[in-house]
Coordinates of C-alpha atoms in Angstrom, one line a residue:
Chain A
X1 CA -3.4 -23.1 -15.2
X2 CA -6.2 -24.8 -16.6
X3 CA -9.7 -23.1 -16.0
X4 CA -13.4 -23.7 -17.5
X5 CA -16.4 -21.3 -17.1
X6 CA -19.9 -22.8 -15.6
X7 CA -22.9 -21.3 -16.0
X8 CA -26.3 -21.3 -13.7
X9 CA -29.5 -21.7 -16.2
X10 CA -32.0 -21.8 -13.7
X11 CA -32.5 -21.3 -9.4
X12 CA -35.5 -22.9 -9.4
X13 CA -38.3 -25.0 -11.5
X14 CA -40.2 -22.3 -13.0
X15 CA -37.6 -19.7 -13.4
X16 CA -36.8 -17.5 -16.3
X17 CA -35.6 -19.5 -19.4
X18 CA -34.0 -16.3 -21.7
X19 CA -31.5 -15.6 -19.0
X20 CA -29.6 -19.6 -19.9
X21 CA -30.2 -19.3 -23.8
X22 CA -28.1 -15.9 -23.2
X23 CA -25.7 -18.0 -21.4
X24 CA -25.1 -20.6 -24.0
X25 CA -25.1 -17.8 -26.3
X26 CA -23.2 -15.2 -25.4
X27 CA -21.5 -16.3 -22.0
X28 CA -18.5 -18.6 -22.9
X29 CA -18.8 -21.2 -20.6
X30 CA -18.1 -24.9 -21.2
X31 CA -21.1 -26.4 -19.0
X32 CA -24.9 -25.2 -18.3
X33 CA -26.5 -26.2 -14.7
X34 CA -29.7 -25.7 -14.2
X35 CA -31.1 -26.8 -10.9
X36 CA -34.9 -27.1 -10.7
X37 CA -35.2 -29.0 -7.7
X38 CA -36.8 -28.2 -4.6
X39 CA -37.3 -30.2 -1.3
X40 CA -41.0 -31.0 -1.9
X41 CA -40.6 -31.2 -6.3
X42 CA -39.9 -34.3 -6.1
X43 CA -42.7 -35.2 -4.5
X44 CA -45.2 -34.4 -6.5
X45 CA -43.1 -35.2 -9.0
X46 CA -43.9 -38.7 -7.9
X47 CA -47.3 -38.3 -7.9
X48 CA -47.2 -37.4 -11.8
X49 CA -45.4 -40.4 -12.0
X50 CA -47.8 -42.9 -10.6
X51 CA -50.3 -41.3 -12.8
X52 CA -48.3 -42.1 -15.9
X53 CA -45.1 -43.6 -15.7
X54 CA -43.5 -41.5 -18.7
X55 CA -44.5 -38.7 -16.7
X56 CA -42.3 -37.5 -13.7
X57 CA -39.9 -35.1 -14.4
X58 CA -40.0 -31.2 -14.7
X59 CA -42.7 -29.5 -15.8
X60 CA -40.7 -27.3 -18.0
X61 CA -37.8 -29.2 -19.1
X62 CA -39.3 -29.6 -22.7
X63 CA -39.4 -25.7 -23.0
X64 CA -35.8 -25.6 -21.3
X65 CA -34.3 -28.1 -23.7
X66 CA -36.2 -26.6 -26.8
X67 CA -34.7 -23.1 -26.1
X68 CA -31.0 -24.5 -25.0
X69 CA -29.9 -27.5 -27.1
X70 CA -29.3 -26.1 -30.4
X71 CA -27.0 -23.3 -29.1
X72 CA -25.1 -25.7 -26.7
X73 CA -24.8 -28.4 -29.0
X74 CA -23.4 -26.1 -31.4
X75 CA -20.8 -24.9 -29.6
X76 CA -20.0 -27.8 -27.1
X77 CA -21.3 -27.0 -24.1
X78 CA -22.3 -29.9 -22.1
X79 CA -25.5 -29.6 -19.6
X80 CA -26.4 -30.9 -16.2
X81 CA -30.0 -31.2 -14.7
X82 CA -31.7 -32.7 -11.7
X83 CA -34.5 -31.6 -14.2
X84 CA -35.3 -35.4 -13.9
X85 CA -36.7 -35.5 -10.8
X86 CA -38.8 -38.7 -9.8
X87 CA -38.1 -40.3 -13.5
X88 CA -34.4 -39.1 -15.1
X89 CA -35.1 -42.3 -17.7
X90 CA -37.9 -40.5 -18.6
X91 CA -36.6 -36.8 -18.6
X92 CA -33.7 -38.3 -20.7
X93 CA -36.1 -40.0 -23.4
X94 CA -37.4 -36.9 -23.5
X95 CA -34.1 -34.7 -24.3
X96 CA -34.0 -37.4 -26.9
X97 CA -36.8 -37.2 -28.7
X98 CA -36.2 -33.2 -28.8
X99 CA -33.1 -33.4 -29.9
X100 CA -33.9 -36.0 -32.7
X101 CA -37.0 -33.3 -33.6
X102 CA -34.4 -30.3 -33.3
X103 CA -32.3 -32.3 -35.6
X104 CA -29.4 -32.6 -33.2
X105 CA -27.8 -36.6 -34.5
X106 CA -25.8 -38.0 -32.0
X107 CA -26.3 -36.3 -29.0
X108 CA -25.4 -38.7 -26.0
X109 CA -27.6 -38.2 -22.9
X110 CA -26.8 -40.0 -19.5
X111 CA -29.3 -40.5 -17.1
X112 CA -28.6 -40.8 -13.0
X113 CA -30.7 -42.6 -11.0
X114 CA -30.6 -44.1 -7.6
X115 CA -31.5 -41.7 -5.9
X116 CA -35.2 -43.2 -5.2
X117 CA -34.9 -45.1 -1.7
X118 CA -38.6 -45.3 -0.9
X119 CA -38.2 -49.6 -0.2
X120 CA -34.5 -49.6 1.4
X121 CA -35.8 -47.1 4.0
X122 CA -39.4 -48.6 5.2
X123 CA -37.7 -52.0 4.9
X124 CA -34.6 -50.9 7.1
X125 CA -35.9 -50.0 10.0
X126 CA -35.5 -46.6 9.7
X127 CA -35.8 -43.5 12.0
X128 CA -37.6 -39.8 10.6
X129 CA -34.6 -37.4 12.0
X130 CA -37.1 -34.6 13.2
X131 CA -39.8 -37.1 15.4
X132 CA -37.0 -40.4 16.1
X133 CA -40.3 -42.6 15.0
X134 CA -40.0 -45.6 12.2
X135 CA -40.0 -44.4 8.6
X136 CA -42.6 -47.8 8.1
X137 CA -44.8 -46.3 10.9
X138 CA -45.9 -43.9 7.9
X139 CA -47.8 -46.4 6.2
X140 CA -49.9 -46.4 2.8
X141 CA -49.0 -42.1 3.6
X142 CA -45.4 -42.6 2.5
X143 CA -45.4 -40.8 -1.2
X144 CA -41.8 -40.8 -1.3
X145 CA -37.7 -41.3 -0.3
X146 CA -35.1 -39.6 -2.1
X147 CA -31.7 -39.6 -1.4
X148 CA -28.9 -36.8 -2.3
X149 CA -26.6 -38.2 -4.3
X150 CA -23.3 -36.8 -4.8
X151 CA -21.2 -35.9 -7.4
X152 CA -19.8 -39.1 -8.7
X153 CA -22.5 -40.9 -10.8
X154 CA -22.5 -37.1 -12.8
X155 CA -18.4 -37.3 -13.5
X156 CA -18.5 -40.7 -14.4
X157 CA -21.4 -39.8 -17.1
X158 CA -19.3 -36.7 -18.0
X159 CA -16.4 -39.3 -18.0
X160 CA -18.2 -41.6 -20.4
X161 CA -19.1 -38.4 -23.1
X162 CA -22.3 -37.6 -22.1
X163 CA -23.4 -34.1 -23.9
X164 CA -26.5 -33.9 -21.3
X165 CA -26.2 -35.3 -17.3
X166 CA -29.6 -35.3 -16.2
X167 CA -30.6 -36.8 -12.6
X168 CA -33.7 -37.2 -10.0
X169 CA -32.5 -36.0 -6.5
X170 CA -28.9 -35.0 -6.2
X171 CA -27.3 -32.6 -3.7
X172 CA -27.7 -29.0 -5.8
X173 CA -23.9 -27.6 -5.0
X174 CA -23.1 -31.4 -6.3
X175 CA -24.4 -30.4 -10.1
X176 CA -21.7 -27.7 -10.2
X177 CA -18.7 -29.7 -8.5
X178 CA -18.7 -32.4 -10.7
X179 CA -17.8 -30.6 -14.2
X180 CA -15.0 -29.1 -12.0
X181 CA -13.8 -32.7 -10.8
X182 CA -14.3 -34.3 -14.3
X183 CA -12.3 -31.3 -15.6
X184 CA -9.1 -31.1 -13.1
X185 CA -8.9 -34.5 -12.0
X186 CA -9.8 -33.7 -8.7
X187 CA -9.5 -36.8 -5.9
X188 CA -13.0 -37.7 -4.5
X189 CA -11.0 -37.3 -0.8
X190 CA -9.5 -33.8 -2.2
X191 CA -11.5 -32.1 0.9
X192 CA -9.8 -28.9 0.8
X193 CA -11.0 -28.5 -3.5
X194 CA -13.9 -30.5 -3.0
X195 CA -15.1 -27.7 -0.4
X196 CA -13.9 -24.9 -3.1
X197 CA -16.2 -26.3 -5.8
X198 CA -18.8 -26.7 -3.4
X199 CA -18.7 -22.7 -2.2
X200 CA -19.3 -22.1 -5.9
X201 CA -21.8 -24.4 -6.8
X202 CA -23.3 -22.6 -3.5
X203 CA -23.0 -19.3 -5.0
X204 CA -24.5 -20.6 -8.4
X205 CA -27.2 -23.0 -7.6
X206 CA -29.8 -20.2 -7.1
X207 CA -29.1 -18.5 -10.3
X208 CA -30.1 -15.0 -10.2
X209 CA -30.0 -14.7 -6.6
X210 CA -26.2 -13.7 -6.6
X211 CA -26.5 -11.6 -9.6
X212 CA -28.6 -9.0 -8.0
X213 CA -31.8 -11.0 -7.7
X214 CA -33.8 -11.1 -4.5
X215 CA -31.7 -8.0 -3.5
X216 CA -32.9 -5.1 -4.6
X217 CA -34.3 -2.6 -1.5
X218 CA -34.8 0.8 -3.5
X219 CA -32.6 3.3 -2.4
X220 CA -30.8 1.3 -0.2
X221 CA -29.6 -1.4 -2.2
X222 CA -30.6 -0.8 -6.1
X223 CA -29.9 -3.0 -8.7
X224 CA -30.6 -2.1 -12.6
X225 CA -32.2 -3.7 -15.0
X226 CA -34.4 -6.9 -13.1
X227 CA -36.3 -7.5 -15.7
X228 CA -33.5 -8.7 -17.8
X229 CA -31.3 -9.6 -14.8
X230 CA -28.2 -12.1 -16.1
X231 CA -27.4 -15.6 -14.4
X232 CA -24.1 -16.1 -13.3
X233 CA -21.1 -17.6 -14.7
X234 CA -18.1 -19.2 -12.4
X235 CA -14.9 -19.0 -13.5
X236 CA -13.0 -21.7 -12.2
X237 CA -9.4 -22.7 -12.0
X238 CA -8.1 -26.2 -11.3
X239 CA -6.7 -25.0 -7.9
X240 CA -10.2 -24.0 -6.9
X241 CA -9.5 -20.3 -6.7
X242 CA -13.1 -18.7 -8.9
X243 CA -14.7 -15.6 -10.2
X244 CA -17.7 -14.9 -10.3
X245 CA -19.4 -13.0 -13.2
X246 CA -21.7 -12.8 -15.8
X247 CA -22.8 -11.8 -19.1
X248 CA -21.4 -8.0 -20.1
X249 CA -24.4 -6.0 -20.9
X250 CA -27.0 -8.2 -18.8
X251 CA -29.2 -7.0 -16.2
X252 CA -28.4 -7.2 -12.0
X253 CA -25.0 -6.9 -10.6
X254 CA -22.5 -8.8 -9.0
X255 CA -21.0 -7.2 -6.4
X256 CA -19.5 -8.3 -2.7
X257 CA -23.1 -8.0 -0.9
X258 CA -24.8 -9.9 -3.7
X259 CA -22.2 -13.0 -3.1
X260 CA -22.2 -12.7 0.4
X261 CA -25.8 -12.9 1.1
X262 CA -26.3 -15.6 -0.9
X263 CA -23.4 -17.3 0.7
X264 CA -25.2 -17.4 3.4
X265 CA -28.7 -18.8 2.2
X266 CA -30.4 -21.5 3.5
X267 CA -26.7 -22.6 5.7
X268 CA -27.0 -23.0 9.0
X269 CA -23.1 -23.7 10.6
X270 CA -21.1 -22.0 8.2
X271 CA -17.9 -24.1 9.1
X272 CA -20.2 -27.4 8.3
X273 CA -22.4 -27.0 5.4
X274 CA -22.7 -30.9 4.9
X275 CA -23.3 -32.3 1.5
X276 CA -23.0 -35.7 -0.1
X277 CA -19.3 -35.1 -1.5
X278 CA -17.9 -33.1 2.0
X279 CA -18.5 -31.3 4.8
X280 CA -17.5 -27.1 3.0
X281 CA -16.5 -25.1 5.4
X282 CA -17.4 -21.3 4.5
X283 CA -16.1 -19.7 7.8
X284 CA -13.3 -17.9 6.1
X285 CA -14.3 -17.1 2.8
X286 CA -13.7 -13.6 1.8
X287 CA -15.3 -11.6 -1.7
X288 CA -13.1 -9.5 -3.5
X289 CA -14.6 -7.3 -6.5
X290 CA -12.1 -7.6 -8.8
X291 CA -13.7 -5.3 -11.5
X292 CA -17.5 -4.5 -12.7
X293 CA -19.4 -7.6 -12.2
X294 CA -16.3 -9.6 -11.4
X295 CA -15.9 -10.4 -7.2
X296 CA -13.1 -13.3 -6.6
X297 CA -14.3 -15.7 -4.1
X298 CA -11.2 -17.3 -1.6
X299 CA -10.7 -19.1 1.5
X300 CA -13.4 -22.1 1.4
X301 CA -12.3 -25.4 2.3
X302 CA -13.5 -28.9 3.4
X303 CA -14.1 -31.5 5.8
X304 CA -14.0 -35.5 5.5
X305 CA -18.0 -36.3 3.7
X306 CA -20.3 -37.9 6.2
X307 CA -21.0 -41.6 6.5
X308 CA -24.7 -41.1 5.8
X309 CA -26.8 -39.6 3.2
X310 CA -29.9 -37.3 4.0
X311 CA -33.2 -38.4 2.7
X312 CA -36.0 -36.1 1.5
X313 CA -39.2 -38.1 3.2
X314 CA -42.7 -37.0 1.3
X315 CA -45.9 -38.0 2.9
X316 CA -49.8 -37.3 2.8
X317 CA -49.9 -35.2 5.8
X318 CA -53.0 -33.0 5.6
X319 CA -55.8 -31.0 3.4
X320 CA -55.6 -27.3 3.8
X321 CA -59.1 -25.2 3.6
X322 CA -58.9 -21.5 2.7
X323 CA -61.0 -18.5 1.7
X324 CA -60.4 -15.1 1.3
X325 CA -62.4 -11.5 1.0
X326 CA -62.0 -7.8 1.1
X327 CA -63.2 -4.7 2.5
X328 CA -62.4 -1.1 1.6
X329 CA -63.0 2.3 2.4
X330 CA -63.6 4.2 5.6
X331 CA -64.2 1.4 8.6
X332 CA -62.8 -1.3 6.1
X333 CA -60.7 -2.9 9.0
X334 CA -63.7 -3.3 11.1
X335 CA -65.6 -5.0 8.8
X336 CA -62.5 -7.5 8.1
X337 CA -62.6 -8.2 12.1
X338 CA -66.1 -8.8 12.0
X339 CA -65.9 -11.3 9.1
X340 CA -62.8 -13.0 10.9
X341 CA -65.1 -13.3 14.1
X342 CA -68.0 -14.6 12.0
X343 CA -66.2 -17.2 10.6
X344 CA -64.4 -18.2 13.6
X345 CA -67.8 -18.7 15.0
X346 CA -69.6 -20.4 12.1
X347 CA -67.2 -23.0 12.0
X348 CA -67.5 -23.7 15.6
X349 CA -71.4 -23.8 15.3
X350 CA -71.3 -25.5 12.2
X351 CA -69.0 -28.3 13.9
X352 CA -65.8 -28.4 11.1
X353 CA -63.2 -30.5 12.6
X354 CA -60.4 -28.2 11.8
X355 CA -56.7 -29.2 13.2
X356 CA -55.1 -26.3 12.8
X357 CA -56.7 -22.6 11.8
X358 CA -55.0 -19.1 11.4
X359 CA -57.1 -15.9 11.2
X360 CA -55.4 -13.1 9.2
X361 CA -55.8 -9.3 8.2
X362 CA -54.1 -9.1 4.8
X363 CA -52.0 -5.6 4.4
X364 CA -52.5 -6.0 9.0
X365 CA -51.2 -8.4 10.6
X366 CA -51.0 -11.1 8.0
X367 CA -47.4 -11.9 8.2
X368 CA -45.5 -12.0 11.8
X369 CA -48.8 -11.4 13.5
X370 CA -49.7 -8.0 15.8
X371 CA -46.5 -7.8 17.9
X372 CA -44.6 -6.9 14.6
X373 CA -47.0 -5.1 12.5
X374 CA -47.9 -1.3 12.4
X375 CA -51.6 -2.5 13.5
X376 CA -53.5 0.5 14.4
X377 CA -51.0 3.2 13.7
X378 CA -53.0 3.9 10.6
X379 CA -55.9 3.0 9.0
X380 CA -55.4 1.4 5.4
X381 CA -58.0 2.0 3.0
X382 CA -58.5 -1.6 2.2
X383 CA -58.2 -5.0 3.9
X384 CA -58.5 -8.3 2.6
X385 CA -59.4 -11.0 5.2
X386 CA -58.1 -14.5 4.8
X387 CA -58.7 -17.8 6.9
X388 CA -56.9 -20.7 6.6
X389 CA -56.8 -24.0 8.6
X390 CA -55.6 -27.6 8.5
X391 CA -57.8 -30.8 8.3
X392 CA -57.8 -34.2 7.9
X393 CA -59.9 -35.0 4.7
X394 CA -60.6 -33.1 1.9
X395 CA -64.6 -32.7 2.8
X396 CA -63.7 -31.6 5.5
X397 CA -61.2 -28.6 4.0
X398 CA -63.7 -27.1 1.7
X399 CA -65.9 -26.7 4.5
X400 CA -63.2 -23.5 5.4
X401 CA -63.5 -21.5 2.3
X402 CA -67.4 -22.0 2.1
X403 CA -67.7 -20.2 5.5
X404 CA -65.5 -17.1 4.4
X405 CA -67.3 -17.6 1.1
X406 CA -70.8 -17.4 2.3
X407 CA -69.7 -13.9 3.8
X408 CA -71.1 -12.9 0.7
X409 CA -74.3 -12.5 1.8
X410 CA -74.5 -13.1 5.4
X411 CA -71.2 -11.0 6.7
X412 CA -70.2 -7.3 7.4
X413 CA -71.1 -4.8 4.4
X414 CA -69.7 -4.5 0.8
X415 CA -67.3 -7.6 0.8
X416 CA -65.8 -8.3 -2.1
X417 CA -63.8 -10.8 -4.3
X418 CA -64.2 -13.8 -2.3
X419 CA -61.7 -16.8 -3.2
X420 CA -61.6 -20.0 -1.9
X421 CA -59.3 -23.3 -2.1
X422 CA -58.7 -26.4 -0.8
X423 CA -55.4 -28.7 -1.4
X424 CA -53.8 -32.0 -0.5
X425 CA -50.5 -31.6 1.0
X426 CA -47.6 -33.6 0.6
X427 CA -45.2 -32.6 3.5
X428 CA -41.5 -33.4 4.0
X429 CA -39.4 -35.2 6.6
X430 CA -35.9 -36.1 6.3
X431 CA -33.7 -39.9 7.2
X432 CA -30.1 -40.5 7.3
X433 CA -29.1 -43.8 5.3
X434 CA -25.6 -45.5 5.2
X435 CA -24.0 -44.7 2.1
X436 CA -23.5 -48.0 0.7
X437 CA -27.5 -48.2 0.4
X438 CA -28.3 -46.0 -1.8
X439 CA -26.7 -47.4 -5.6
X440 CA -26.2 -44.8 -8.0
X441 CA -26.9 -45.9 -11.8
X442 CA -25.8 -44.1 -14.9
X443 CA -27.5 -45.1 -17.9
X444 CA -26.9 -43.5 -21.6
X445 CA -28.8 -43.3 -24.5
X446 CA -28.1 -41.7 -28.0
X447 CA -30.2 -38.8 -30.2
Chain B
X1 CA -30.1 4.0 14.5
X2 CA -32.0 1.2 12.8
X3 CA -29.8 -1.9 11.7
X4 CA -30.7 -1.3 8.3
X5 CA -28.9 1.5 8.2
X6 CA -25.5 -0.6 8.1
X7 CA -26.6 -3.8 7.3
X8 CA -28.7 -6.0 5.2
X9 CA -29.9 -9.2 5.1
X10 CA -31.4 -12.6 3.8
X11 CA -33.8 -15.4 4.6
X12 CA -33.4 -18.7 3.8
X13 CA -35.1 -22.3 4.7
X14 CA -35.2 -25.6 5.5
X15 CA -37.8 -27.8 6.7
X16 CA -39.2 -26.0 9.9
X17 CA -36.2 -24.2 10.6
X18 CA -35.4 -20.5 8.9
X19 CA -32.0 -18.5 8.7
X20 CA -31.3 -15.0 8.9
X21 CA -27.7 -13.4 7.8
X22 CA -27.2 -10.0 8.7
X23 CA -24.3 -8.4 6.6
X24 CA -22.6 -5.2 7.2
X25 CA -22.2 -3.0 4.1
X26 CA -19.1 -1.9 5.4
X27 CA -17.1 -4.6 7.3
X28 CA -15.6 -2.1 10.2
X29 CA -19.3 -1.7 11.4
X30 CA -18.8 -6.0 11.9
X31 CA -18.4 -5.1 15.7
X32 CA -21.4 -3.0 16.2
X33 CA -23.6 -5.6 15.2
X34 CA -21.5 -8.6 17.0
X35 CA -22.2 -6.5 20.4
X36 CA -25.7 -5.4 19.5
X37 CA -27.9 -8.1 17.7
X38 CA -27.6 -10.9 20.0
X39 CA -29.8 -14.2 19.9
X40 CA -31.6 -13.4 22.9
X41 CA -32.7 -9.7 20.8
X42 CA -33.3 -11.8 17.7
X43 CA -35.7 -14.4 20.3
X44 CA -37.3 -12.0 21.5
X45 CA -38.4 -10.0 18.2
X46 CA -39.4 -13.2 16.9
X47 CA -41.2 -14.2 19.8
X48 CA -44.9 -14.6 17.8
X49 CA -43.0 -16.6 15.1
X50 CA -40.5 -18.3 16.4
X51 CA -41.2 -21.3 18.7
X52 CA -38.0 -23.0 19.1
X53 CA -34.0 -22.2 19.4
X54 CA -32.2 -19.3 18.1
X55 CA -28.4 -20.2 17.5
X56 CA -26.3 -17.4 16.0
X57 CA -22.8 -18.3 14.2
X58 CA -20.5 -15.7 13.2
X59 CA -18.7 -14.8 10.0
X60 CA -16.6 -12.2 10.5
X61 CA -14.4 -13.2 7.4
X62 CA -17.3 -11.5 5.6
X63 CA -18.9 -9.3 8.5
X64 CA -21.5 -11.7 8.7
X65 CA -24.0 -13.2 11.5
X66 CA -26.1 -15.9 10.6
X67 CA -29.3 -17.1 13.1
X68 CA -30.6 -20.0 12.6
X69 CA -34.2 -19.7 14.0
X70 CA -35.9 -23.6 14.9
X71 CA -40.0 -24.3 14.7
X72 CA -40.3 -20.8 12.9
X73 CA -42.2 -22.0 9.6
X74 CA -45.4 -23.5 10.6
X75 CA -43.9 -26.5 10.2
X76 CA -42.3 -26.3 7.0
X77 CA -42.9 -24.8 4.1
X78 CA -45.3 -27.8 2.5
X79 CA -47.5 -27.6 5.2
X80 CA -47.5 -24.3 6.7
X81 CA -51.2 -22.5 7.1
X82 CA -48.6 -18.7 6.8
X83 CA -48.9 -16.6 3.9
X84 CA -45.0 -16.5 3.8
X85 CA -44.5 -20.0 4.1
X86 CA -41.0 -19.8 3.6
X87 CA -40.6 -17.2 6.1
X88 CA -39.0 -15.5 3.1
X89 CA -40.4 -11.7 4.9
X90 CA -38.2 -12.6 8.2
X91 CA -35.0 -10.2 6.8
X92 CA -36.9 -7.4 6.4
X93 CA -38.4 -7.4 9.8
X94 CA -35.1 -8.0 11.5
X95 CA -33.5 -5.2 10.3
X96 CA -36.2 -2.6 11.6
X97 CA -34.2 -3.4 14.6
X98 CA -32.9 -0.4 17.0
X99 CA -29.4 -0.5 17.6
X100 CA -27.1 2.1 19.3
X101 CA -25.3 4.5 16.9
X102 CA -21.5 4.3 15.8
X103 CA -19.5 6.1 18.8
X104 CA -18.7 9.3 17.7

């Protein structure tokens, strides 16, 4: 039975890069994914964009491409990105220019777009899932609409020969299923496989994360060797049975737990995870470690794809204000309550028109708030204080960290290391648009 | 007997809402934790966090719970004023959880 071995390069925008030149290197796969995408990337993604229009895609795919095309040109390995983000024609002009510089002739890079929906949706009429109100109601604060594409745009570049497959917004398990239904010839309406690949483009699309990474719990769970941890590699046969492994002699592990909690990451129904290509069901899978660093993955399957395709809304929402200071030694915590009072009264007196603000004790109560925290069971040595709100221009924002700043001089004793921000933010809602209106493009050009 | 002692655990997100799996290390303890770490326990742990529904689905295929938690990031993780915007410390807290002991 045929089989072909897929590698994960990447889990997120700035991860690791040695970990996917050891894959193209050493790990004997046939295709490298790396998927660099998350939900509010693409946003500002779009914002570089607008700035320069050659501009627009990840900050490090140059680096990426510069450390991985030689050694998976060389021995045939084909790579897939959503390393395009708001501008794959850009991304892919890119890819060529290095590989022309690399000396790689002849490399054939296919760029997907499509995925940008920003004038279907405000001219459509339609509806933000999570308020029911008009997309158009958002105005001159839209910054963005991307749809998740599915598979098919990427097998019909792999179709046409393309070496590289990068794309803007596509659904991240979707990067890993299509190599598998270029490769076996799967039917787009093959539910039961379709939902197979998609468990192990699951398992794959966070890179280290089900190789040991974002596990380890010191003498509970340990994993060796993090700081060389290796990315995983799927083993895939054309009946959708898989293996899951990686590189022998690599950091991490990959073990039962490691698959199952990433399984489970970021799904909510595990017998509906719904993507572009089908609805997985993941409600009977079961791990099976087959031998060191080998577990066998069985028993997902799939469900008729939906009608609709979700859309990653990006808009101006806010400016966020914040400043920060410690205290330490002997009545440290009392000092950091008396700066947090201070500045919760300045910027009353002072008048700040603040939407939002949060007070916290760093190393306190700073995370899930007293009802939680070990507050006053002991004291710590050292506190750093920390006050953050939400406003509605920037002016306005600053205003937040100059209070906590000018603590300096006018708050509790010996405060130290005061930092203050202030940022734009670019939030995130979500649509549903009929398929049929977002059109996928594939567009090649040639090192 | 503290959850962590049989089980462990991961946080994910998306948008406003956050999931927690809880994962037995050893999948005959899948029981203890179906009786004993309800969605009610989980709501009420999470009661300074968590502002909206807690829904728990069940894996038992892997000894698996997974709660998804609604209006528990600030609003998401682009706009959130919390220090762990992605509610990434959630897993870690849950399993501090009491639970009663394995019958003997």
């Amino acid at each position: 039975m045929k089989s072909i071995r897929i590698g994960s390069g990447a889990g997120y925008s700035g991860d690791r890069i040695e970990p996917a030149v050891e894959l193209a290197e050493q790990g004997d796969i046939q295709y490298l994914v790396f998927e660099c995408l998350a939900e509010r990337t693409i946003a500002i993604a779009q914002g570089a964009k607008r700035k320069d229009p050659a501009k627009g895609y990840d900050p490090l795919l140059e680096a990426r491409m510069r450390a991985v095309l030689e050694p998976c040109h060389s021995r045939g390995i084909r790579i897939v990105t959503n390393m395009g983000a708001a501008n794959p024609a850009a991304g892919a002009a890119k890819i060529r220019e290095i590989a022309r510089s690399l000396g790689l002739e002849g490399l054939k890079i296919a760029a997907v777009s499509g995925d940008d929906v920003l004038e279907t949706l405000v001219s459509g009429g339609h509806r933000i899932e999570e308020t029911g109100a008009p997309v158009a109601e958002l105005a001159d604060r839209l910054v963005s609409a991307n749809a998740y594409l599915g598979a098919a745009p990427l097998v019909e570049a792999l179709r046409a020969g393309a070496d590289v497959v990068i794309t803007g917004r596509v659904a991240d398990p979707a990067l890993f299923l299509a190599p598998q239904i270029f490769e076996f010839g799967w039917s787009m309406e093959d539910w039961d496989r379709l939902g197979k690949g998609t468990a192990v483009g699951h398992l794959l699309e966070c890179a280290g994360q089900v190789t040991g990474g974002y596990f380890a719990d010191p003498g509970v769970k340990d994993v060796a060797g993090l700081a060389r941890l290796g990315f995983p590699i799927a083993e895939v046969a054309e009946d959708g049975s898989a293996v899951i492994t990686k590189v022998a002699g690599s950091g991490g592990a990959v073990t039962t737990a490691t698959c199952k909690e990433q399984l489970l990451y970021e799904i909510h129904d595990p017998s509906a995870y719904v993507t572009p290509d089908v609805v997985a069901d993941f409600s009977h899978v079961t791990f099976a470690q087959e031998g060191p660093d080998r577990v066998r993955v069985a028993g997902a399957s799939g469900r008729k794809r939906p009608d609709t395709l979700k859309v990653s809304v990006g808009y101006l929402d806010s400016y966020i204000g914040e400043g920060q200071i410690s205290y330490a030694g002997p009545g440290a915590v009392a000092r950091g309550r008396l700066a947090l009072e201070i500045v919760r009264e300045r910027l009353e007196l002072t008048g700040v028109r603040a939407t939002e603000l949060r007070f916290d004790l760093i190393g306190i109560d700073s995370i899930h708030g007293d009802a939680l925290s070990t507050a006053g069971e002991q004291e710590p040595y050292e506190v750093r204080v920390r006050v953050v709100g939400r406003a509605d221009s920037m002016a306005e924002a600053v205003r937040i960290g100059n209070e906590v700043e000018t603590l300096y001089t006018n708050g509790p004793a010996s405060g130290g290391g005061a930092t203050k921000s202030a940022k734009e933010v670019v939030a995130m809602l979500s649509a549903l648009l009929p398929r049929a209106l977002a059109k996928p493009a594939v567009d090649h050009v040639e090192a | 007997m503290k959850l962590r002692d049989i089980a462990h655990s991961r946080t994910g997100d998306k948008g406003d809402i956050s999931n927690i799996s809880v994962i037995v290390f050893d999948e005959a303890d899948y029981p203890l934790i179906e009786a004993a770490v309800t969605p009610e326990r989980v709501k009420a742990l999470f009661a300074e966090v968590v502002h909206g529904e807690v829904v728990r689905y069940t894996v038992p295929s892997i000894g698996a719970l997974n709660f998804v938690m609604q209006k528990a990031l600030g609003g998401g993780v682009t706009r959130s004023l919390a220090l762990d915007a992605h509610g990434k410390c959630l897993a870690s807290a849950l399993l501090d959880l009491d639970i009663p002991g394995r019958a003997a």
